[in-house]
PDB file of C-alpha atoms in Angstrom:
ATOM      1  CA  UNK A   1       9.218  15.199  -5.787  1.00  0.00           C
ATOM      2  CA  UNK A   2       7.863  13.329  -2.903  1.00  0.00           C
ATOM      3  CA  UNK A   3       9.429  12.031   0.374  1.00  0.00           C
ATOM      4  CA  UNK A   4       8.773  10.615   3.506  1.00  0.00           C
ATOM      5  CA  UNK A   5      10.958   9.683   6.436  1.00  0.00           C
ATOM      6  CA  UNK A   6      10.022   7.533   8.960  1.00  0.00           C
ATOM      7  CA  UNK A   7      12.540   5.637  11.385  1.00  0.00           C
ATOM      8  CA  UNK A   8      13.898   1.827  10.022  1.00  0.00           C
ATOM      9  CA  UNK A   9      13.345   0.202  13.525  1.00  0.00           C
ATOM     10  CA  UNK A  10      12.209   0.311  16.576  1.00  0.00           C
ATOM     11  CA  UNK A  11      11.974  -2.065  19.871  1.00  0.00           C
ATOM     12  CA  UNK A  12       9.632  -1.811  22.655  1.00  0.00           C
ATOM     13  CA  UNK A  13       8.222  -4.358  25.681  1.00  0.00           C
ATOM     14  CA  UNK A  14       5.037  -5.758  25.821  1.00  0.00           C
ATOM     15  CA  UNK A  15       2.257  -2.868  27.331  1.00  0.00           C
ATOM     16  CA  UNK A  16       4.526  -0.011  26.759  1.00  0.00           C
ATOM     17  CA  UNK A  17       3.682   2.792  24.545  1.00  0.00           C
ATOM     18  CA  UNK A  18       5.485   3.606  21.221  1.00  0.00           C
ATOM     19  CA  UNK A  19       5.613   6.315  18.908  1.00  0.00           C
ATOM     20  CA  UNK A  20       6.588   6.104  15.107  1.00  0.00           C
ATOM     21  CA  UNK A  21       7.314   9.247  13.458  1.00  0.00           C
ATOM     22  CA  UNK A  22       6.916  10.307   9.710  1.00  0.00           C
ATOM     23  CA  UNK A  23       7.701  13.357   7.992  1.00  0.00           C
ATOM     24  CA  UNK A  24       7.079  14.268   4.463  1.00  0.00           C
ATOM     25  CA  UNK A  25       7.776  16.806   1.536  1.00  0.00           C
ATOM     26  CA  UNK A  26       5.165  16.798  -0.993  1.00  0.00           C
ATOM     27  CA  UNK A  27       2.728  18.239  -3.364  1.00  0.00           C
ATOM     28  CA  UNK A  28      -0.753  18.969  -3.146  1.00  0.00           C
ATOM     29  CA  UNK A  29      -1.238  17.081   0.361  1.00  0.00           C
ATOM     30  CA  UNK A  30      -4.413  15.384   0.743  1.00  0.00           C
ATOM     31  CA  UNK A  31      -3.751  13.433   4.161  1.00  0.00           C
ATOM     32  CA  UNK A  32      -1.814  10.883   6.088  1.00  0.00           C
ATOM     33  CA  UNK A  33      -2.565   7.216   6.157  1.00  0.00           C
ATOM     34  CA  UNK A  34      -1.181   4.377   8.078  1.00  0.00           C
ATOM     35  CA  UNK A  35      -0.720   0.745   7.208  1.00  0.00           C
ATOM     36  CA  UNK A  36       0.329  -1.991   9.166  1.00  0.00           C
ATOM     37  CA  UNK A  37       2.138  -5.422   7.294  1.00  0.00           C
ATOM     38  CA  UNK A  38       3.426  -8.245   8.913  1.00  0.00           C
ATOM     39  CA  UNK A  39       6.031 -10.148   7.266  1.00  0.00           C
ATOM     40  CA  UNK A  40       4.678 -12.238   4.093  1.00  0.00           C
ATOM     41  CA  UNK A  41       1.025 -10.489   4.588  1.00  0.00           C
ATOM     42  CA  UNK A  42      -0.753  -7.707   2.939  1.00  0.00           C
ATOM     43  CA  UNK A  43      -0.751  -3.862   4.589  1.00  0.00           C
ATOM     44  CA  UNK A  44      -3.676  -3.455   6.439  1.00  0.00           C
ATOM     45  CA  UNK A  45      -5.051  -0.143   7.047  1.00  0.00           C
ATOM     46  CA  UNK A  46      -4.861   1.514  10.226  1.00  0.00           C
ATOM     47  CA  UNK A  47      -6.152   5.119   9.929  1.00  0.00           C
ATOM     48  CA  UNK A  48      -6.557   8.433   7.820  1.00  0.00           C
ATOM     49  CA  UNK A  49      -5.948  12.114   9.264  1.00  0.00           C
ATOM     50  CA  UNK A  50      -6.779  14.279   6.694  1.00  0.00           C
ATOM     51  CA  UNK A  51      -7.048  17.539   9.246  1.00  0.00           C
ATOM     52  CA  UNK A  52      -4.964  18.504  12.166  1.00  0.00           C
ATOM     53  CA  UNK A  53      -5.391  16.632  15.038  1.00  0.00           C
ATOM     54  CA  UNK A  54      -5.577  13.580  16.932  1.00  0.00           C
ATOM     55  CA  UNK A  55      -7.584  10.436  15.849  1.00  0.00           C
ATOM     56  CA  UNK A  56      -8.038   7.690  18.149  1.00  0.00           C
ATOM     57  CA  UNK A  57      -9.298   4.181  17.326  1.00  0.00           C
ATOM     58  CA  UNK A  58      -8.458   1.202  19.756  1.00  0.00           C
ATOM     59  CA  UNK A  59      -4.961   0.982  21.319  1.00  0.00           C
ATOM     60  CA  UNK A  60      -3.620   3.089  18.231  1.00  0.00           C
ATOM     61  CA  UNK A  61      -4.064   6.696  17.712  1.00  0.00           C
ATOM     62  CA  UNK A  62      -2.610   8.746  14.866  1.00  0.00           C
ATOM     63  CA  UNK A  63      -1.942  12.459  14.169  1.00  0.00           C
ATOM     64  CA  UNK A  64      -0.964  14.764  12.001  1.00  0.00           C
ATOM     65  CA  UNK A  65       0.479  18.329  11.889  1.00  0.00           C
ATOM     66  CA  UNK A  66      -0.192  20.089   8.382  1.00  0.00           C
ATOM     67  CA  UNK A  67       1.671  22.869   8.839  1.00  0.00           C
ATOM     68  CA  UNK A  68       4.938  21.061   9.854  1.00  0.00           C
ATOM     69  CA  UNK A  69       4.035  18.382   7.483  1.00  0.00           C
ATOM     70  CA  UNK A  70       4.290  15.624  10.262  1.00  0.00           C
ATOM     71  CA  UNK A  71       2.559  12.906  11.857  1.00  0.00           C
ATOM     72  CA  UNK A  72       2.641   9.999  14.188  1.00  0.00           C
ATOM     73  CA  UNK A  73       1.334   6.863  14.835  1.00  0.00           C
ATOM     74  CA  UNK A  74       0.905   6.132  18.733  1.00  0.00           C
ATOM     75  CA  UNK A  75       0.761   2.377  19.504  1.00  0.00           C
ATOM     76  CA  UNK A  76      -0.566   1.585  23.241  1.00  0.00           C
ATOM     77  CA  UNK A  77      -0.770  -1.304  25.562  1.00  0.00           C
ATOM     78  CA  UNK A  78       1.984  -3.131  23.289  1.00  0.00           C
ATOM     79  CA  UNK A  79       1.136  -7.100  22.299  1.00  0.00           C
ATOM     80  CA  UNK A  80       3.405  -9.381  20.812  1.00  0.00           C
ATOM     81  CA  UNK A  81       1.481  -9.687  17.664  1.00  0.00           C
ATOM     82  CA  UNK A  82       1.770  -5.893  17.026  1.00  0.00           C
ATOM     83  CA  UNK A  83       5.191  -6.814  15.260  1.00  0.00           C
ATOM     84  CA  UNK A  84       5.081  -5.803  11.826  1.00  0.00           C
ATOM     85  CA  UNK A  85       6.114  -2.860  10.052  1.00  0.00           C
ATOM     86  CA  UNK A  86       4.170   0.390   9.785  1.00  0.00           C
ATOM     87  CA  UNK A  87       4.438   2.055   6.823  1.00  0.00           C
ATOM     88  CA  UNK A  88       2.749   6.053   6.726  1.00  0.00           C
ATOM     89  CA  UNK A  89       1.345   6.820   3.300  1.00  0.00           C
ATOM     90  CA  UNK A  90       0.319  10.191   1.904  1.00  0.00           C
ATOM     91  CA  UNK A  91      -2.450  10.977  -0.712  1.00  0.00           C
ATOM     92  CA  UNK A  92      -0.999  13.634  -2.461  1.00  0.00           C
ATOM     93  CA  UNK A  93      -0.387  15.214  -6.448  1.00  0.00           C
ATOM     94  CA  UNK A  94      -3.100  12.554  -7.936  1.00  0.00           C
ATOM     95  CA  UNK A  95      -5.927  12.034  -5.823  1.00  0.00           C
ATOM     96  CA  UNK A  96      -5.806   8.055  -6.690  1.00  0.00           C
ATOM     97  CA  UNK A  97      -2.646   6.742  -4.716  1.00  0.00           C
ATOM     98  CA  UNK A  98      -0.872   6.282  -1.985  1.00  0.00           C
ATOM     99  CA  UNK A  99       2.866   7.096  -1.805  1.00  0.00           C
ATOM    100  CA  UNK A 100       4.087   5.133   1.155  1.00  0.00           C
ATOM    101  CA  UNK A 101       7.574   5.544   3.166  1.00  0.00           C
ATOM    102  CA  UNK A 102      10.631   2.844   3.569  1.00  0.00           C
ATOM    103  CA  UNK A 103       8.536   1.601   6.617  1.00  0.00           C
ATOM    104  CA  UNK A 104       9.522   1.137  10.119  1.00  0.00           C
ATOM    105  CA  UNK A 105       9.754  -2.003  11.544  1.00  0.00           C
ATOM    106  CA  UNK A 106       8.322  -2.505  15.362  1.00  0.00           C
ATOM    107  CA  UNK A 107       9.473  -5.800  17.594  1.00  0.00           C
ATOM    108  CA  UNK A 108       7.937  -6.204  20.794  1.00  0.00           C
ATOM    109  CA  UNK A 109       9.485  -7.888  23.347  1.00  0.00           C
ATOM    110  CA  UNK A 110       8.288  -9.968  26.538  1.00  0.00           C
TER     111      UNK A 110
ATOM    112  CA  UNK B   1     -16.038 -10.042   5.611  1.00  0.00           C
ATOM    113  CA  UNK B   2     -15.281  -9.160   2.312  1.00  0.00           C
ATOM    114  CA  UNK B   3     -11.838  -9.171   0.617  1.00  0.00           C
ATOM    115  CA  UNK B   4      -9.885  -8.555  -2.051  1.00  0.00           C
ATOM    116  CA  UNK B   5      -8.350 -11.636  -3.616  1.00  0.00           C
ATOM    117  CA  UNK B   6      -5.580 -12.432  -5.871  1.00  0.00           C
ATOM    118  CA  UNK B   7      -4.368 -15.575  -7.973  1.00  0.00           C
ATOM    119  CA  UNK B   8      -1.606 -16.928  -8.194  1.00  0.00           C
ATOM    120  CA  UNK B   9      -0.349 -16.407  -4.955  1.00  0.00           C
ATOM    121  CA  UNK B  10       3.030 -17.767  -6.788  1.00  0.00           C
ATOM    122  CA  UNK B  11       4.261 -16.996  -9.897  1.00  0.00           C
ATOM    123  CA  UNK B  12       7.656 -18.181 -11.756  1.00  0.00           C
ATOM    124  CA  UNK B  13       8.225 -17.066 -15.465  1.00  0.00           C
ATOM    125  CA  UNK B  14      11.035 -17.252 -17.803  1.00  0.00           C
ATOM    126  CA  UNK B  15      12.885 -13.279 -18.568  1.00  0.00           C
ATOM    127  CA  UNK B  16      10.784 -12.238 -22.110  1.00  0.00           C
ATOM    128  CA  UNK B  17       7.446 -13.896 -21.073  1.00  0.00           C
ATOM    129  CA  UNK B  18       4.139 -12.162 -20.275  1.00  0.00           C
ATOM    130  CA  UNK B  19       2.489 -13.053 -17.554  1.00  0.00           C
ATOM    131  CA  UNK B  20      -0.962 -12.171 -16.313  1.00  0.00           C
ATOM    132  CA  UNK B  21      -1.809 -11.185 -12.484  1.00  0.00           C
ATOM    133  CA  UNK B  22      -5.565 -11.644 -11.749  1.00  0.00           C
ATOM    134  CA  UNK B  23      -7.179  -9.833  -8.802  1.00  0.00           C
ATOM    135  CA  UNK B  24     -11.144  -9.930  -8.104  1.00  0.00           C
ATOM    136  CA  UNK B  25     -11.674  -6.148  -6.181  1.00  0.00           C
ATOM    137  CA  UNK B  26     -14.109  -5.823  -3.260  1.00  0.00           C
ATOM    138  CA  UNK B  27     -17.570  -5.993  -5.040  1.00  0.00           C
ATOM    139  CA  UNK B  28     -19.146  -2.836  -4.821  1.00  0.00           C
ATOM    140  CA  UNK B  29     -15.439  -0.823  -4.858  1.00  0.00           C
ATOM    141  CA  UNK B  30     -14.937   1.466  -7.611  1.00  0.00           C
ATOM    142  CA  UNK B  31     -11.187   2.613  -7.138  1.00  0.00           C
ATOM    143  CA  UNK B  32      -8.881  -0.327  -7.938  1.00  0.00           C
ATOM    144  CA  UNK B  33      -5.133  -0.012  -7.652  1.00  0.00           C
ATOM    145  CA  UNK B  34      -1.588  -2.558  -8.842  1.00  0.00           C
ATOM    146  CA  UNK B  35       1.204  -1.982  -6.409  1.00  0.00           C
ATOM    147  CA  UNK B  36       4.348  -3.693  -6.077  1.00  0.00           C
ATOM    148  CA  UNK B  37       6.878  -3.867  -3.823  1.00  0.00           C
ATOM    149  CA  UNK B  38      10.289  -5.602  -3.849  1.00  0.00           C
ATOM    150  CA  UNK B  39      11.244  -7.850  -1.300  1.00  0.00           C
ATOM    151  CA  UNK B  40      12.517  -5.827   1.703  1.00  0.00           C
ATOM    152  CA  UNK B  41      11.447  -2.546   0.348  1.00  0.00           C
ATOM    153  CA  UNK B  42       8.621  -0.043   0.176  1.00  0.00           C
ATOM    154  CA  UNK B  43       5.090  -0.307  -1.385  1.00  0.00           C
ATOM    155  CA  UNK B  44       5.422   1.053  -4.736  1.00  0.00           C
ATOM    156  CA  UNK B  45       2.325   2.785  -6.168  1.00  0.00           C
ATOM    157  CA  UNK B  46       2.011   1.643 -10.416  1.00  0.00           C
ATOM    158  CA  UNK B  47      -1.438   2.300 -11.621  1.00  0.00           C
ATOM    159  CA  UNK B  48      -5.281   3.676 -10.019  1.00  0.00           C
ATOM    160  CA  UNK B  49      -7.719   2.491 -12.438  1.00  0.00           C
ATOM    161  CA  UNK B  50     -11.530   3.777 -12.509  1.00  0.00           C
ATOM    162  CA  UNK B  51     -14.571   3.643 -14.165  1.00  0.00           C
ATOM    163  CA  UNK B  52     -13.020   1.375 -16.711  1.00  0.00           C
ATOM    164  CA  UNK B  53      -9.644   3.506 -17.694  1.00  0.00           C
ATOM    165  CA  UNK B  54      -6.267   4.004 -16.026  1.00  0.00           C
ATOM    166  CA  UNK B  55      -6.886   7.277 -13.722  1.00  0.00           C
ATOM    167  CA  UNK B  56      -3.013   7.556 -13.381  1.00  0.00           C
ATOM    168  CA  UNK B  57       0.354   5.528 -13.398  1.00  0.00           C
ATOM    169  CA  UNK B  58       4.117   5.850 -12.292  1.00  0.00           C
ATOM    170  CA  UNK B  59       6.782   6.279 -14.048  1.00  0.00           C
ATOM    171  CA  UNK B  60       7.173   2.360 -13.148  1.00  0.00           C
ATOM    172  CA  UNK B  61       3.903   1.513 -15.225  1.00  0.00           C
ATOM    173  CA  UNK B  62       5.781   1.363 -18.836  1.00  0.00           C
ATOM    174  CA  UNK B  63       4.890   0.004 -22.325  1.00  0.00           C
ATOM    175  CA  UNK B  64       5.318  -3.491 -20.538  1.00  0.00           C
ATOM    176  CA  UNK B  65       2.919  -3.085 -18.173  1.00  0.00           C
ATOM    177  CA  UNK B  66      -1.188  -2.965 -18.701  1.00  0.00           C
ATOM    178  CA  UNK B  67      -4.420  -3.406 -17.146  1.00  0.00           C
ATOM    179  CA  UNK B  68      -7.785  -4.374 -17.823  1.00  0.00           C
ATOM    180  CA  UNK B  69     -11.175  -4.853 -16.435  1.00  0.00           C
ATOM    181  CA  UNK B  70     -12.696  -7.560 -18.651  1.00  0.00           C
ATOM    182  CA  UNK B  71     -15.837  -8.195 -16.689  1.00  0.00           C
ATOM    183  CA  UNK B  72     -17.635  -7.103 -13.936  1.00  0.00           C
ATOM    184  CA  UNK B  73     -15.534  -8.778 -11.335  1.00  0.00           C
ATOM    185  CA  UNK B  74     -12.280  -9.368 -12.434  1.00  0.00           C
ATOM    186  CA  UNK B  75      -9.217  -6.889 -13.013  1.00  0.00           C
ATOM    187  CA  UNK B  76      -5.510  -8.298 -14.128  1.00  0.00           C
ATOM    188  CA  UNK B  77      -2.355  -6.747 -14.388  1.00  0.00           C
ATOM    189  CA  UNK B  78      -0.588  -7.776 -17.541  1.00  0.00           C
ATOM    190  CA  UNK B  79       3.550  -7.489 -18.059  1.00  0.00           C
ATOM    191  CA  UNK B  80       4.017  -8.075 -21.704  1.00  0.00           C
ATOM    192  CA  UNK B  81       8.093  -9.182 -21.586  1.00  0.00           C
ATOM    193  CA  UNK B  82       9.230  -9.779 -18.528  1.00  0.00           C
ATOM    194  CA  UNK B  83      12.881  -8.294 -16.759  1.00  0.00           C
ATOM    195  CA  UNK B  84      14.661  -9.907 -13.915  1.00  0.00           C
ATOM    196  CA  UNK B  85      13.643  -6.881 -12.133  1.00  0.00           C
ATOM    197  CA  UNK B  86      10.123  -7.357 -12.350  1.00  0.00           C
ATOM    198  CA  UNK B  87      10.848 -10.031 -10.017  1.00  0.00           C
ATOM    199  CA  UNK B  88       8.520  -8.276  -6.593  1.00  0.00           C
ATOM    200  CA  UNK B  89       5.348  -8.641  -4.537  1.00  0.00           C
ATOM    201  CA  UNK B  90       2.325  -7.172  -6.776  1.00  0.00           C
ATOM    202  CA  UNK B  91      -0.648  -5.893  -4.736  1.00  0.00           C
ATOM    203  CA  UNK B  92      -3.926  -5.913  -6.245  1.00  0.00           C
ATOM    204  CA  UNK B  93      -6.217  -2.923  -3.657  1.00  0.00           C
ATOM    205  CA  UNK B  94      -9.616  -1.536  -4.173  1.00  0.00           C
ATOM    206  CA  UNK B  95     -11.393   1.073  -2.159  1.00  0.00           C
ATOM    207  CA  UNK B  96     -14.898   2.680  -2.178  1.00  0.00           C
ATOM    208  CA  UNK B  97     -13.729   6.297  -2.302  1.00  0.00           C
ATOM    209  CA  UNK B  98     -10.427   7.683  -2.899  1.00  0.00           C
ATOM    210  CA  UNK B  99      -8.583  10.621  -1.008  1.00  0.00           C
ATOM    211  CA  UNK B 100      -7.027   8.408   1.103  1.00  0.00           C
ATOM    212  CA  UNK B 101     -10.167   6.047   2.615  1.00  0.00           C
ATOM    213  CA  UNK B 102      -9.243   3.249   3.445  1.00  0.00           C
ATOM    214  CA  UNK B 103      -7.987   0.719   0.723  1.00  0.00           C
ATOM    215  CA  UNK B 104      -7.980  -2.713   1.147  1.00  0.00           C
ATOM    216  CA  UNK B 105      -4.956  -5.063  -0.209  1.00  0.00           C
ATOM    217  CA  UNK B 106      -5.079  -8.431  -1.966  1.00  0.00           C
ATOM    218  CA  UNK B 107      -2.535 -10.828  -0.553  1.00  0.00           C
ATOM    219  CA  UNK B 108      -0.248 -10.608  -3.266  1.00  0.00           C
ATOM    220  CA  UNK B 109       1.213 -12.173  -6.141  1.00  0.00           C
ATOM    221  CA  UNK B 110       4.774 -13.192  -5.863  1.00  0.00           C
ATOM    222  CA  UNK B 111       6.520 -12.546  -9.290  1.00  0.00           C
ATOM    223  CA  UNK B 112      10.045 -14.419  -9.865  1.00  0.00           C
ATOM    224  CA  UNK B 113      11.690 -13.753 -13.428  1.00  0.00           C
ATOM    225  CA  UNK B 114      14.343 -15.900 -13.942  1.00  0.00           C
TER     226      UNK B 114
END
């Protein structure tokens, strides 16, 4: 089967830095995607690591650790409006889908 | 920019009807994809769909459920009977590649089966 664990919540000030974990068992591993969704919206996609490493783009870097089937999304320089829940997906088994986690819900705070 | 959009944005049907969830994909995508998700909970994958048949489905994607690309721009999601627990957020997405590039998301569909 497939699983991923990420945490439920998390709660961080305005122009701090916060890290959202996700760890997964699967099969066939493709890569690690990331998708933002505020509440009554669509998930928006963030970013793909498909190789070890450390990809940057804006305020929000991601990575990903293959061999301990891990990854991260790094949010910097916090804003209010980066409330929403982040959901990590893999591609994995069928090349065609994404298999996202429970989601982890971010509130900022003044 | 372009998007991916969906109609209706609300949708209320009686338990045992079919009901038909329209999407129009990102013009020059190839990959288009149904998800759901109930409220509260995680995106559910149901069905990838390319070059004009279903290139694989969940366990979730039954009998009940089917899709269909009947021109060049539209692609629906049909539930033949309806259950209360159909009752979710449906996703249309399309992408240009798969492997995990980036996919873009419809706004949804909210289903209600009473």
């Amino acid at each position: 089967g497939q699983s991923l664990e990420q945490p439920s919540e998390v709660t961080a000030v305005e122009g701090a830095i916060v890290q959202i974990n996700c760890t997964y068992q699967t099969s066939g591993f493709y890569g690690l995607s990331w998708y933002q969704q505020h509440d009554g919206g669509a998930p928006t996609f963030l970013s793909y690591n498909a190789l070890d490493g450390l990809e940057e783009t804006g305020r929000f870097s991601s990575f990903l650790s293959r061999s301990d089937s891990y990854g991260y999304l790094l949010l910097q320089e916090l804003q209010m409006k980066d409330s929403a829940s982040y959901f990590c997906a893999v591609t994995s088994g069928g090349y065609n889908k994404l298999i996202f986690g429970a989601g982890t819900r971010l509130a900022v705070h003044p | 920019e372009p998007e991916v959009t969906q109609t209706p944005s609300h949708q209320v049907t009686q338990m045992g009807q079919e009901v038909i969830l329209r999407c129009v994909p990102i013009s020059n995508h190839l990959y288009f994809y149904w998800y759901r998700q109930i409220l509260g909970q995680k995106v559910e994958f149901l069905v990838s769909f390319y070059n004009n048949e279903i290139s694989e489905k969940s366990e979730i994607f039954d009998d009940q459920f089917s899709v269909e690309r009947p021109d060049g721009s539209n692609f629906t999601l049909k539930i033949r009977s309806t259950k209360l627990e159909d009752s979710a957020m449906y996703f249309c997405a399309s992408s240009v590649n798969t492997g995990g590039t980036e996919a873009f998301f419809g706004q949804g569909t909210r289903l209600t089966v009473v």
